[in-house]
Short mmCIF file of C-alpha atoms in Angstrom, two decimals:
data_model
loop_
_atom_site.label_atom_id
_atom_site.label_comp_id
_atom_site.label_asym_id
_atom_site.label_seq_id
_atom_site.Cartn_x
_atom_site.Cartn_y
_atom_site.Cartn_z
CA UNK A 25 -12.16 -2.33 -12.95
CA UNK A 26 -15.81 -3.48 -12.79
CA UNK A 27 -18.06 -1.69 -10.36
CA UNK A 28 -20.89 -4.22 -10.35
CA UNK A 29 -22.16 -5.12 -6.91
CA UNK A 30 -22.72 -8.84 -6.42
CA UNK A 31 -24.67 -9.88 -3.38
CA UNK A 32 -22.58 -10.89 -0.40
CA UNK A 33 -23.13 -14.66 -0.38
CA UNK A 34 -22.73 -14.89 3.39
CA UNK A 35 -25.70 -12.60 4.08
CA UNK A 36 -28.18 -15.30 3.07
CA UNK A 37 -26.82 -17.82 5.57
CA UNK A 38 -28.80 -18.12 8.84
CA UNK A 39 -27.06 -16.54 11.81
CA UNK A 40 -27.00 -19.81 13.73
CA UNK A 41 -24.83 -21.32 11.00
CA UNK A 42 -22.86 -18.26 9.90
CA UNK A 43 -21.78 -17.32 13.41
CA UNK A 44 -20.70 -20.78 14.45
CA UNK A 45 -17.14 -21.92 14.99
CA UNK A 46 -17.81 -24.91 12.77
CA UNK A 47 -18.69 -22.71 9.78
CA UNK A 48 -15.42 -20.73 10.01
CA UNK A 49 -13.39 -23.91 10.35
CA UNK A 50 -15.05 -25.42 7.25
CA UNK A 51 -14.35 -22.30 5.19
CA UNK A 52 -10.67 -22.46 6.05
CA UNK A 53 -10.48 -26.18 5.36
CA UNK A 54 -11.82 -25.87 1.83
CA UNK A 55 -9.72 -22.78 1.05
CA UNK A 56 -6.55 -23.87 -0.73
CA UNK A 57 -4.75 -20.60 0.09
CA UNK A 58 -5.08 -21.22 3.82
CA UNK A 59 -1.68 -22.90 3.44
CA UNK A 60 -0.04 -19.47 3.11
CA UNK A 61 -0.62 -18.75 6.79
CA UNK A 62 2.25 -21.03 7.75
CA UNK A 63 4.59 -18.69 5.86
CA UNK A 64 4.18 -16.08 8.63
CA UNK A 65 4.97 -15.73 12.31
CA UNK A 66 1.72 -15.16 14.18
CA UNK A 67 2.39 -13.64 17.62
CA UNK A 68 0.77 -15.50 20.49
CA UNK A 69 -1.38 -13.67 23.00
CA UNK A 70 1.42 -14.15 25.50
CA UNK A 71 3.84 -12.50 23.07
CA UNK A 72 1.63 -9.42 22.93
CA UNK A 73 1.30 -9.28 26.71
CA UNK A 74 5.00 -9.85 27.32
CA UNK A 75 6.61 -6.75 28.82
CA UNK A 76 10.07 -7.71 27.61
CA UNK A 77 11.08 -7.46 23.97
CA UNK A 78 10.77 -10.63 21.92
CA UNK A 79 8.53 -13.67 22.25
CA UNK A 80 7.29 -14.86 25.62
CA UNK A 81 9.61 -17.43 27.13
CA UNK A 82 8.64 -21.05 27.74
CA UNK A 83 9.11 -20.43 31.46
CA UNK A 84 6.68 -17.51 31.34
CA UNK A 85 4.12 -19.64 29.54
CA UNK A 86 4.48 -22.46 32.08
CA UNK A 87 3.95 -20.12 35.01
CA UNK A 88 1.22 -17.99 33.42
CA UNK A 89 -2.22 -17.93 34.97
CA UNK A 90 -3.79 -16.96 31.63
CA UNK A 91 -5.35 -19.96 29.94
CA UNK A 92 -5.20 -18.34 26.49
CA UNK A 93 -1.54 -17.23 26.53
CA UNK A 94 -0.43 -19.96 24.13
CA UNK A 95 -3.13 -19.12 21.58
CA UNK A 96 -2.30 -17.23 18.41
CA UNK A 97 -3.30 -13.60 18.59
CA UNK A 98 -6.02 -12.24 16.33
CA UNK A 99 -3.95 -9.95 14.15
CA UNK A 100 -6.16 -7.90 11.83
CA UNK A 101 -3.81 -4.96 11.31
CA UNK A 102 -1.96 -5.75 8.09
CA UNK A 103 -3.21 -2.45 6.69
CA UNK A 104 -0.87 -0.75 9.18
CA UNK A 105 2.00 -3.22 9.57
CA UNK A 106 2.18 -6.67 8.03
CA UNK A 107 3.35 -9.69 9.97
CA UNK A 108 6.87 -11.06 9.63
CA UNK A 109 7.34 -13.82 7.04
CA UNK A 110 9.03 -16.97 8.32
CA UNK A 111 11.81 -16.56 5.78
CA UNK A 112 12.73 -13.00 6.79
CA UNK A 113 15.08 -14.09 9.58
CA UNK A 114 16.78 -16.62 7.30
CA UNK A 115 17.28 -14.06 4.52
CA UNK A 116 18.54 -11.36 6.89
CA UNK A 117 20.97 -13.84 8.44
CA UNK A 118 22.30 -14.61 4.95
CA UNK A 119 22.82 -10.89 4.43
CA UNK A 120 24.61 -10.54 7.78
CA UNK A 121 26.79 -13.59 7.09
CA UNK A 122 27.73 -12.21 3.66
CA UNK A 123 28.65 -8.84 5.12
CA UNK A 124 30.64 -10.48 7.92
CA UNK A 125 32.55 -12.88 5.68
CA UNK A 126 32.91 -10.93 2.43
CA UNK A 127 32.77 -7.25 3.32
CA UNK A 128 32.67 -5.05 0.23
CA UNK A 129 32.85 -8.10 -2.07
CA UNK A 130 29.22 -8.78 -1.14
CA UNK A 131 28.32 -6.03 -3.61
CA UNK A 132 29.66 -7.92 -6.62
CA UNK A 133 30.22 -11.63 -6.02
CA UNK A 134 27.73 -14.36 -6.85
CA UNK A 135 27.78 -16.71 -3.86
CA UNK A 136 26.50 -20.28 -3.76
CA UNK A 137 23.42 -20.42 -1.57
CA UNK A 138 23.52 -16.66 -1.08
CA UNK A 139 21.24 -13.83 -2.09
CA UNK A 140 21.87 -11.75 -5.23
CA UNK A 141 24.91 -9.46 -4.98
CA UNK A 142 23.93 -6.15 -3.40
CA UNK A 143 24.76 -4.27 -6.60
CA UNK A 144 22.01 -6.21 -8.40
CA UNK A 145 19.56 -7.04 -5.62
CA UNK A 146 17.23 -4.24 -6.73
CA UNK A 147 16.86 -6.00 -10.10
CA UNK A 148 15.79 -9.19 -8.33
CA UNK A 149 13.09 -7.27 -6.48
CA UNK A 150 11.85 -5.37 -9.54
CA UNK A 151 11.01 -8.57 -11.38
CA UNK A 152 8.64 -9.74 -8.66
CA UNK A 153 7.31 -6.31 -7.73
CA UNK A 154 6.33 -5.57 -11.31
CA UNK A 155 3.94 -8.53 -11.28
CA UNK A 156 2.24 -7.29 -8.11
CA UNK A 157 1.59 -3.80 -9.49
CA UNK A 158 0.91 -4.83 -13.09
CA UNK A 159 3.89 -3.10 -14.68
CA UNK A 160 6.82 -3.69 -16.96
CA UNK A 161 9.90 -4.60 -14.98
CA UNK A 162 11.58 -1.42 -16.24
CA UNK A 163 8.72 0.70 -14.85
CA UNK A 164 9.33 -0.25 -11.20
CA UNK A 165 12.02 0.71 -8.70
CA UNK A 166 12.34 -0.34 -5.07
CA UNK A 167 13.87 2.69 -3.39
CA UNK A 168 13.64 5.35 -0.69
CA UNK A 169 10.40 5.69 1.32
CA UNK A 170 6.88 6.61 0.31
CA UNK A 171 6.88 10.36 0.93
CA UNK A 172 10.46 10.75 -0.31
CA UNK A 173 9.45 9.00 -3.53
CA UNK A 174 6.37 11.19 -3.76
CA UNK A 175 8.52 14.31 -3.56
CA UNK A 176 11.00 12.93 -6.11
CA UNK A 177 8.28 12.20 -8.63
CA UNK A 178 6.37 15.42 -8.03
CA UNK A 179 9.58 17.32 -8.69
CA UNK A 180 9.61 15.63 -12.08
CA UNK A 181 5.91 15.56 -12.97
CA UNK A 182 4.57 18.72 -11.32
CA UNK A 183 5.62 21.42 -13.78
CA UNK A 184 3.29 24.32 -13.02
CA UNK A 185 2.68 27.16 -15.40
CA UNK A 186 0.94 30.48 -14.93
CA UNK A 187 -2.23 28.89 -16.27
CA UNK A 188 -1.93 25.38 -14.83
CA UNK A 189 -0.60 25.28 -11.30
CA UNK A 190 -3.20 23.73 -8.97
CA UNK A 191 -2.82 20.31 -7.33
CA UNK A 192 -5.95 18.26 -6.70
CA UNK A 193 -6.00 15.71 -3.88
CA UNK A 194 -8.64 13.82 -1.97
CA UNK A 195 -9.80 15.81 1.06
CA UNK A 196 -9.14 13.08 3.62
CA UNK A 197 -5.86 11.96 2.10
CA UNK A 198 -3.20 10.77 4.54
CA UNK A 199 -1.63 13.84 6.27
CA UNK A 200 1.79 13.16 4.75
CA UNK A 201 0.31 13.61 1.27
CA UNK A 202 -1.18 16.93 2.36
CA UNK A 203 2.18 18.08 3.72
CA UNK A 204 3.98 16.98 0.56
CA UNK A 205 1.72 18.77 -1.90
CA UNK A 206 1.52 21.94 0.18
CA UNK A 207 5.30 22.07 0.36
CA UNK A 208 5.55 21.55 -3.40
CA UNK A 209 3.20 24.46 -3.94
CA UNK A 210 5.25 26.60 -1.56
CA UNK A 211 8.49 25.68 -3.34
CA UNK A 212 6.94 26.99 -6.54
CA UNK A 213 5.68 30.13 -4.74
CA UNK A 214 2.00 29.22 -4.99
CA UNK A 215 -0.38 29.87 -2.07
CA UNK A 216 -2.14 27.07 -0.14
CA UNK A 217 -5.33 28.01 -1.98
CA UNK A 218 -3.81 26.32 -5.04
CA UNK A 219 -4.53 23.02 -3.29
CA UNK A 220 -7.95 21.73 -4.36
CA UNK A 221 -9.55 18.94 -2.32
CA UNK A 222 -12.17 16.46 -3.40
CA UNK A 223 -14.50 16.22 -0.41
CA UNK A 224 -17.51 13.95 0.15
CA UNK A 225 -20.84 15.62 -0.67
CA UNK A 226 -22.08 14.65 2.80
CA UNK A 227 -19.96 15.51 5.86
CA UNK A 228 -21.35 12.42 7.64
CA UNK A 229 -20.40 9.96 4.88
CA UNK A 230 -16.81 9.49 3.60
CA UNK A 231 -17.93 7.85 0.34
CA UNK A 232 -16.71 9.49 -2.87
CA UNK A 233 -18.52 8.38 -6.01
CA UNK A 234 -16.42 8.15 -9.15
CA UNK A 235 -18.80 10.63 -10.79
CA UNK A 236 -18.12 13.17 -8.04
CA UNK A 237 -14.35 12.72 -8.34
CA UNK A 238 -14.49 13.20 -12.10
CA UNK A 239 -16.69 16.27 -11.80
CA UNK A 240 -14.27 18.04 -9.42
CA UNK A 241 -11.34 17.24 -11.70
CA UNK A 242 -13.28 18.55 -14.72
CA UNK A 243 -14.19 21.72 -12.89
CA UNK A 244 -10.56 22.62 -12.23
CA UNK A 245 -8.81 20.89 -15.15
CA UNK A 246 -7.98 24.07 -17.04
CA UNK A 247 -5.96 25.38 -14.08
CA UNK A 248 -4.58 22.08 -12.74
CA UNK A 249 -0.99 20.91 -13.01
CA UNK A 250 -1.31 17.61 -11.12
CA UNK A 251 -3.87 15.25 -9.60
CA UNK A 252 -2.71 13.01 -6.74
CA UNK A 253 -5.10 10.41 -5.33
CA UNK A 254 -4.90 7.32 -3.11
CA UNK A 255 -5.61 3.96 -4.72
CA UNK A 256 -7.37 2.93 -1.51
CA UNK A 257 -8.48 5.61 0.92
CA UNK A 258 -6.78 4.92 4.25
CA UNK A 259 -9.67 5.99 6.50
CA UNK A 260 -12.70 4.49 4.77
CA UNK A 261 -10.98 1.70 2.84
CA UNK A 262 -12.62 2.76 -0.44
CA UNK A 263 -10.91 1.44 -3.58
CA UNK A 264 -10.99 4.10 -6.30
CA UNK A 265 -11.46 3.36 -9.99
CA UNK A 266 -7.85 4.02 -10.95
CA UNK A 267 -8.28 3.16 -14.62
CA UNK A 268 -11.28 5.40 -15.27
CA UNK A 269 -10.01 8.36 -13.24
CA UNK A 270 -6.62 8.16 -14.96
CA UNK A 271 -8.24 8.06 -18.39
CA UNK A 272 -10.41 11.05 -17.48
CA UNK A 273 -7.39 13.09 -16.37
CA UNK A 274 -5.51 12.31 -19.55
CA UNK A 275 -8.48 13.31 -21.68
CA UNK A 276 -8.21 16.72 -20.04
CA UNK A 277 -4.44 16.93 -20.43
CA UNK A 278 -3.80 16.54 -16.71
CA UNK A 279 -1.01 14.44 -15.19
CA UNK A 280 -2.09 12.04 -12.42
CA UNK A 281 -0.13 10.20 -9.76
CA UNK A 282 -1.31 7.61 -7.23
CA UNK A 283 -0.42 6.89 -3.61
CA UNK A 284 -0.81 3.11 -3.43
CA UNK A 285 0.26 2.58 0.19
CA UNK A 286 -2.94 0.67 0.99
CA UNK A 287 -3.36 -0.94 -2.43
CA UNK A 288 -0.07 -2.69 -3.25
CA UNK A 289 -0.19 -6.31 -2.14
CA UNK A 290 -3.88 -5.86 -1.33
CA UNK A 291 -5.70 -5.60 -4.68
CA UNK A 292 -4.71 -6.45 -8.27
CA UNK A 293 -3.26 -3.49 -10.15
CA UNK A 294 -2.53 -2.88 -13.84
CA UNK A 295 -0.52 0.31 -13.71
CA UNK A 296 0.99 -0.09 -17.18
CA UNK A 297 -2.25 -0.97 -18.94
CA UNK A 298 -4.10 1.80 -17.09
CA UNK A 299 -1.49 4.31 -18.33
CA UNK A 300 -0.87 5.66 -14.84
CA UNK A 301 1.76 8.42 -15.06
CA UNK A 302 3.42 7.61 -11.75
CA UNK A 303 2.73 5.90 -8.44
CA UNK A 304 4.39 5.43 -5.06
CA UNK A 305 3.92 2.96 -2.20
CA UNK A 306 5.39 1.60 0.99
CA UNK A 307 6.34 -2.03 1.56
CA UNK A 308 5.46 -2.48 5.22
CA UNK A 309 1.66 -2.86 5.13
CA UNK A 310 0.27 -5.66 2.98
CA UNK A 311 3.79 -6.15 1.57
CA UNK A 312 5.14 -7.31 4.97
CA UNK A 313 8.64 -5.91 4.55
CA UNK A 314 8.98 -4.59 8.10
CA UNK A 315 8.41 -1.23 9.83
CA UNK A 316 9.62 1.76 7.82
CA UNK A 317 11.23 -0.49 5.21
CA UNK A 318 12.25 0.77 1.77
CA UNK A 319 9.40 1.83 -0.53
CA UNK A 320 8.67 1.62 -4.24
CA UNK A 321 7.67 3.69 -7.22
CA UNK A 322 6.27 3.31 -10.73
CA UNK A 323 7.00 5.49 -13.74
CA UNK A 324 5.17 4.65 -16.93
CA UNK A 325 7.30 3.62 -19.90
CA UNK A 326 6.20 6.74 -21.77
CA UNK A 327 7.92 8.92 -19.16
CA UNK A 328 10.97 6.77 -18.48
CA UNK A 329 12.60 6.58 -21.88
CA UNK A 330 16.16 7.79 -22.42
CA UNK A 331 17.34 9.07 -25.79
CA UNK A 332 20.70 9.99 -27.21
CA UNK A 333 21.17 12.74 -29.77
CA UNK A 334 24.61 12.56 -31.37
CA UNK A 335 25.74 16.07 -32.17
CA UNK A 336 28.77 18.01 -33.38
CA UNK A 337 30.61 20.66 -31.44
CA UNK A 338 29.04 23.35 -33.61
CA UNK A 339 26.07 24.82 -31.71
CA UNK A 340 24.23 25.57 -34.96
CA UNK A 341 24.38 21.95 -36.12
CA UNK A 342 23.37 20.81 -32.65
CA UNK A 343 20.20 22.87 -32.90
CA UNK A 344 19.50 21.50 -36.36
CA UNK A 345 19.96 17.91 -35.20
CA UNK A 346 17.67 18.47 -32.25
CA UNK A 347 14.93 20.02 -34.36
CA UNK A 348 15.10 17.16 -36.86
CA UNK A 349 13.78 14.82 -34.19
CA UNK A 350 16.36 12.11 -34.93
CA UNK A 351 16.84 10.18 -31.72
CA UNK A 352 18.47 6.90 -30.79
CA UNK A 353 16.89 4.87 -28.02
CA UNK A 354 19.11 3.75 -25.17
CA UNK A 355 17.22 0.61 -24.14
CA UNK A 356 19.61 -0.54 -21.42
CA UNK A 357 20.96 2.74 -20.21
CA UNK A 358 24.28 1.82 -21.81
CA UNK A 359 24.17 4.03 -24.92
CA UNK A 360 27.55 5.24 -26.16
CA UNK A 361 28.11 8.80 -25.10
CA UNK A 362 30.83 11.39 -24.93
CA UNK A 363 31.10 15.14 -24.66
CA UNK A 364 29.32 15.51 -28.01
CA UNK A 365 26.36 13.34 -27.03
CA UNK A 366 23.22 14.87 -25.62
CA UNK A 367 21.06 12.70 -23.38
CA UNK A 368 17.34 13.44 -23.38
CA UNK A 369 15.08 12.25 -20.57
CA UNK A 370 12.29 13.31 -18.22
CA UNK A 371 13.82 15.95 -15.91
CA UNK A 372 14.28 14.67 -12.38
CA UNK A 373 16.32 15.07 -9.21
CA UNK A 374 19.23 12.81 -10.09
CA UNK A 375 21.62 10.66 -8.09
CA UNK A 376 24.43 8.28 -8.95
CA UNK A 377 22.41 5.11 -8.44
CA UNK A 378 20.08 6.22 -11.22
CA UNK A 379 22.97 6.34 -13.70
CA UNK A 380 23.61 3.31 -15.90
CA UNK A 381 25.66 0.63 -14.22
CA UNK A 382 28.43 0.63 -16.83
CA UNK A 383 29.25 4.27 -16.09
CA UNK A 384 28.24 4.41 -12.45
CA UNK A 385 31.77 3.87 -11.15
CA UNK A 386 33.63 5.85 -13.84
CA UNK A 387 33.25 9.06 -11.82
CA UNK A 388 33.19 11.19 -14.98
CA UNK A 389 30.18 13.24 -13.86
CA UNK A 390 28.23 12.32 -17.00
CA UNK A 391 24.74 11.31 -15.87
CA UNK A 392 23.18 8.75 -18.19
CA UNK A 393 19.97 7.60 -16.49
CA UNK A 394 18.88 4.00 -16.61
CA UNK A 395 15.76 3.90 -18.78
CA UNK A 396 12.57 3.51 -16.78
CA UNK A 397 11.91 3.91 -13.10
CA UNK A 398 15.42 2.88 -12.07
CA UNK A 399 16.73 6.11 -13.57
CA UNK A 400 14.98 7.96 -10.73
CA UNK A 401 17.09 6.23 -8.06
CA UNK A 402 19.37 8.41 -5.97
CA UNK A 403 21.56 6.48 -3.56
CA UNK A 404 22.86 3.01 -2.95
CA UNK A 405 19.74 1.35 -1.45
CA UNK A 406 19.83 -0.42 1.88
CA UNK A 407 20.67 -4.06 1.16
CA UNK A 408 19.19 -4.96 4.54
CA UNK A 409 15.87 -3.40 3.54
CA UNK A 410 15.99 -5.04 0.14
CA UNK A 411 16.62 -8.40 1.76
CA UNK A 412 13.61 -8.01 4.04
CA UNK A 413 11.32 -7.07 1.16
CA UNK A 414 12.68 -9.97 -0.92
CA UNK A 415 11.62 -12.41 1.80
CA UNK A 416 8.03 -11.22 1.50
CA UNK A 417 8.10 -11.11 -2.30
CA UNK A 418 9.11 -14.76 -2.32
CA UNK A 419 5.92 -15.51 -0.40
CA UNK A 420 3.87 -13.53 -2.92
CA UNK A 421 5.49 -15.61 -5.67
CA UNK A 422 3.58 -18.64 -4.33
CA UNK A 423 0.25 -17.14 -5.40
CA UNK A 424 -1.20 -14.88 -8.09
CA UNK A 425 -2.75 -11.55 -7.19
CA UNK A 426 -5.95 -12.74 -8.89
CA UNK A 427 -6.25 -15.74 -6.57
CA UNK A 428 -5.24 -13.66 -3.57
CA UNK A 429 -7.90 -11.11 -4.42
CA UNK A 430 -10.57 -13.80 -4.63
CA UNK A 431 -9.64 -15.02 -1.17
CA UNK A 432 -9.60 -11.46 0.15
CA UNK A 433 -13.07 -10.73 -1.23
CA UNK A 434 -14.43 -13.82 0.53
CA UNK A 435 -12.72 -13.06 3.85
CA UNK A 436 -13.92 -9.46 3.87
CA UNK A 437 -17.44 -10.47 2.84
CA UNK A 438 -17.53 -12.92 5.74
CA UNK A 439 -16.39 -10.19 8.13
CA UNK A 440 -19.04 -7.84 6.74
CA UNK A 441 -21.78 -10.45 7.15
CA UNK A 442 -20.74 -11.17 10.73
CA UNK A 443 -20.80 -7.47 11.57
CA UNK A 444 -24.25 -7.09 10.06
CA UNK A 445 -25.61 -10.13 11.93
CA UNK A 446 -25.56 -8.25 15.20
CA UNK A 447 -27.11 -10.47 17.84
CA UNK A 448 -28.33 -7.73 20.14
CA UNK A 449 -31.96 -6.88 20.62
CA UNK A 450 -31.40 -3.48 18.98
CA UNK A 451 -29.62 -2.29 15.88
CA UNK A 452 -25.80 -2.45 15.93
CA UNK A 453 -24.04 0.35 17.83
CA UNK A 454 -21.81 0.84 14.79
CA UNK A 455 -21.92 1.06 11.02
CA UNK A 456 -19.56 0.00 8.28
CA UNK A 457 -18.36 3.07 6.38
CA UNK A 458 -16.42 1.08 3.79
CA UNK A 459 -18.44 0.53 0.58
CA UNK A 460 -20.42 -2.72 0.50
CA UNK A 461 -19.50 -3.17 -3.16
CA UNK A 462 -16.59 -5.60 -3.19
CA UNK A 463 -15.15 -3.87 -6.27
CA UNK A 464 -14.85 -0.65 -4.28
CA UNK A 465 -12.88 -1.96 -1.32
CA UNK A 466 -9.83 -4.02 -0.47
CA UNK A 467 -9.29 -6.13 2.63
CA UNK A 468 -10.15 -3.38 5.12
CA UNK A 469 -13.51 -2.62 6.70
CA UNK A 470 -13.73 0.62 8.65
CA UNK A 471 -16.26 0.42 11.47
CA UNK A 472 -17.69 3.64 12.91
CA UNK A 473 -18.69 3.12 16.55
CA UNK A 474 -21.30 5.08 18.41
CA UNK A 475 -19.74 8.08 20.21
CA UNK A 476 -17.87 7.28 23.41
CA UNK A 477 -17.36 3.56 22.75
CA UNK A 478 -13.91 3.51 21.16
CA UNK A 479 -11.61 3.55 24.20
CA UNK A 480 -13.43 0.78 26.01
CA UNK A 481 -13.76 -1.39 22.91
CA UNK A 482 -10.05 -1.05 22.18
CA UNK A 483 -9.20 -1.93 25.77
CA UNK A 484 -11.25 -5.12 25.62
CA UNK A 485 -9.85 -6.06 22.21
CA UNK A 486 -6.27 -5.64 23.38
CA UNK A 487 -6.95 -7.65 26.53
CA UNK A 488 -8.39 -10.39 24.33
CA UNK A 489 -5.32 -10.57 22.11
CA UNK A 490 -6.91 -8.71 19.19
CA UNK A 491 -4.86 -6.24 17.15
CA UNK A 492 -6.72 -3.70 15.01
CA UNK A 493 -6.12 -0.12 14.00
CA UNK A 494 -7.97 2.93 15.32
CA UNK A 495 -8.74 6.31 13.83
CA UNK A 496 -10.06 8.69 16.45
CA UNK A 497 -12.59 9.68 17.45
CA UNK A 498 -14.75 6.61 16.69
CA UNK A 499 -13.36 4.34 13.95
CA UNK A 500 -11.62 0.98 14.10
CA UNK A 501 -10.13 -0.42 10.90
CA UNK A 502 -10.26 -4.21 10.64
CA UNK A 503 -8.21 -5.77 7.85
CA UNK A 504 -8.23 -9.54 7.25
CA UNK A 505 -5.02 -9.75 5.17
CA UNK A 506 -5.49 -12.60 2.68
CA UNK A 507 -1.92 -13.92 2.92
CA UNK A 508 -2.18 -14.94 6.56
CA UNK A 509 -5.59 -14.20 8.08
CA UNK A 510 -8.30 -16.84 8.20
CA UNK A 511 -12.04 -17.24 8.60
CA UNK A 512 -11.20 -18.55 12.05
CA UNK A 513 -9.48 -15.23 12.81
CA UNK A 514 -12.63 -13.35 11.78
CA UNK A 515 -14.78 -15.61 13.95
CA UNK A 516 -12.53 -15.09 16.96
CA UNK A 517 -12.47 -11.33 16.36
CA UNK A 518 -16.26 -11.20 16.45
CA UNK A 519 -16.31 -13.30 19.62
CA UNK A 520 -14.37 -10.52 21.35
CA UNK A 521 -15.70 -7.49 19.49
CA UNK A 522 -19.43 -8.01 20.05
CA UNK A 523 -19.18 -8.40 23.85
CA UNK A 524 -16.86 -5.37 23.90
CA UNK A 525 -19.55 -3.30 22.16
CA UNK A 526 -22.25 -4.44 24.57
CA UNK A 527 -20.02 -3.64 27.55
CA UNK A 528 -19.29 -0.19 26.12
CA UNK A 529 -22.99 0.50 25.68
CA UNK A 530 -23.58 -0.30 29.34
CA UNK A 531 -20.95 2.14 30.60
CA UNK A 532 -22.49 5.13 32.37
CA UNK A 533 -19.96 7.55 30.90
CA UNK A 534 -20.16 6.40 27.31
CA UNK A 535 -21.53 9.80 26.25
CA UNK A 536 -18.28 11.47 27.21
CA UNK A 537 -17.55 12.23 23.55
CA UNK A 538 -20.06 15.07 23.61
CA UNK A 539 -23.22 15.68 21.66
CA UNK A 540 -22.32 13.88 18.46
CA UNK A 541 -25.20 11.87 17.07
CA UNK A 542 -24.94 8.07 17.15
CA UNK A 543 -24.70 6.18 13.88
CA UNK A 544 -28.05 5.53 12.26
CA UNK A 545 -27.59 2.39 10.20
CA UNK A 546 -25.23 -0.48 9.60
CA UNK A 547 -25.04 -0.15 5.82
CA UNK A 548 -22.57 2.13 4.03
CA UNK A 549 -23.69 4.49 1.31
CA UNK A 550 -22.77 3.24 -2.18
#
């Protein structure tokens, strides 16, 4: 991926124009992808304030004393939980109707106007998911949840030896990744010191240059069994150079996996072309599948192949056949096999749903994995979850990731420019800690507030119908998701955020966070 740094085009626009409502409206009007917003349910401000579950009632709106209750909320939190697509309810109702009217036959029967049979619904999802992550269809599986998938793939790809046993991760990786790798080390009887972290050179700056990442990997390569990194760092929003880092690991003989929770559906990926060994992700952030919904994984074609070695009963001839290297590919997972057939594949924790469909219900206890990522499946996946993810994938099918990325770059650049055009008489009481280079970030900008401001700013934002994500003690993460957010959303966010900052500065107790130094500048280190 290119790491050139084009100038943010919005920075050259005078504040009087850039910060106007008219400018935001014009940007949305000329943006062809603004049409995608109607594919989602945007909660109103009254919905967010409603103390009962579900949308605010018409009666409540009619009796409300809040003039802004009917307005759409300013939802900039797709990096945590995506909004619900309009078609989700329709798809889920089809699932419920099928279950109610067909029972177990919903697994197998093609129904007019219905969704794919549950037995095959994962295939329908793989076709679309593979385009989003830049993979062959056979390299993708929609299954389990992110950390479960991470454990499943580490059990297959982390094969420590006496010489190579360390796991390298990024120092501020999401806690679940820390827990997962530490537990893998413990399962193999290695101490926590076998975990190597890549930490920023400066404790006050979360930025990790690609050169620094590569240098740490090189330093420990001879003793490393696995590298696990995030595609996009959850705290800072930095987008790592997946292609280059993967190539570097392979040049050193090191296996590398990627946690793409914040990257899938956010930035274009080419996992197959980049020769990524494996990757995992969730489908509830930018993928809009719903809270805690089923996740996904990628296993490169090189690691997902299944071979048959036809052998005789004689152990000696079996050894000879194996050493000869004569193998027969099983392209569809349906290779003929019997008690004299040996199946060769990447070792994994196996389950019946990973076995080829022709033998899945024979109950003969002969595991023949489906070639590719599907061979890593364990159990019958939740058809309800699959249905919810399918609804979002059908929205993604209306646009290419390239076009979506272009829109995202523009939206985030506009947000960055608005944040840097602080209209106070002093420098901003915050700085952007996400890289200013568009190639090194996705939709998210992480904003580090001066100490003591966070609680008050969040209170004002929530009161104003703004939804963002916080990372204590001082960071808010603002993510204009390109599928449904607009320039108008960014403008309205700034209309609430800037006064909230000024109010927080005026509070007498704003130094309650202690003696931490305030931020010094509004530009991130790149």
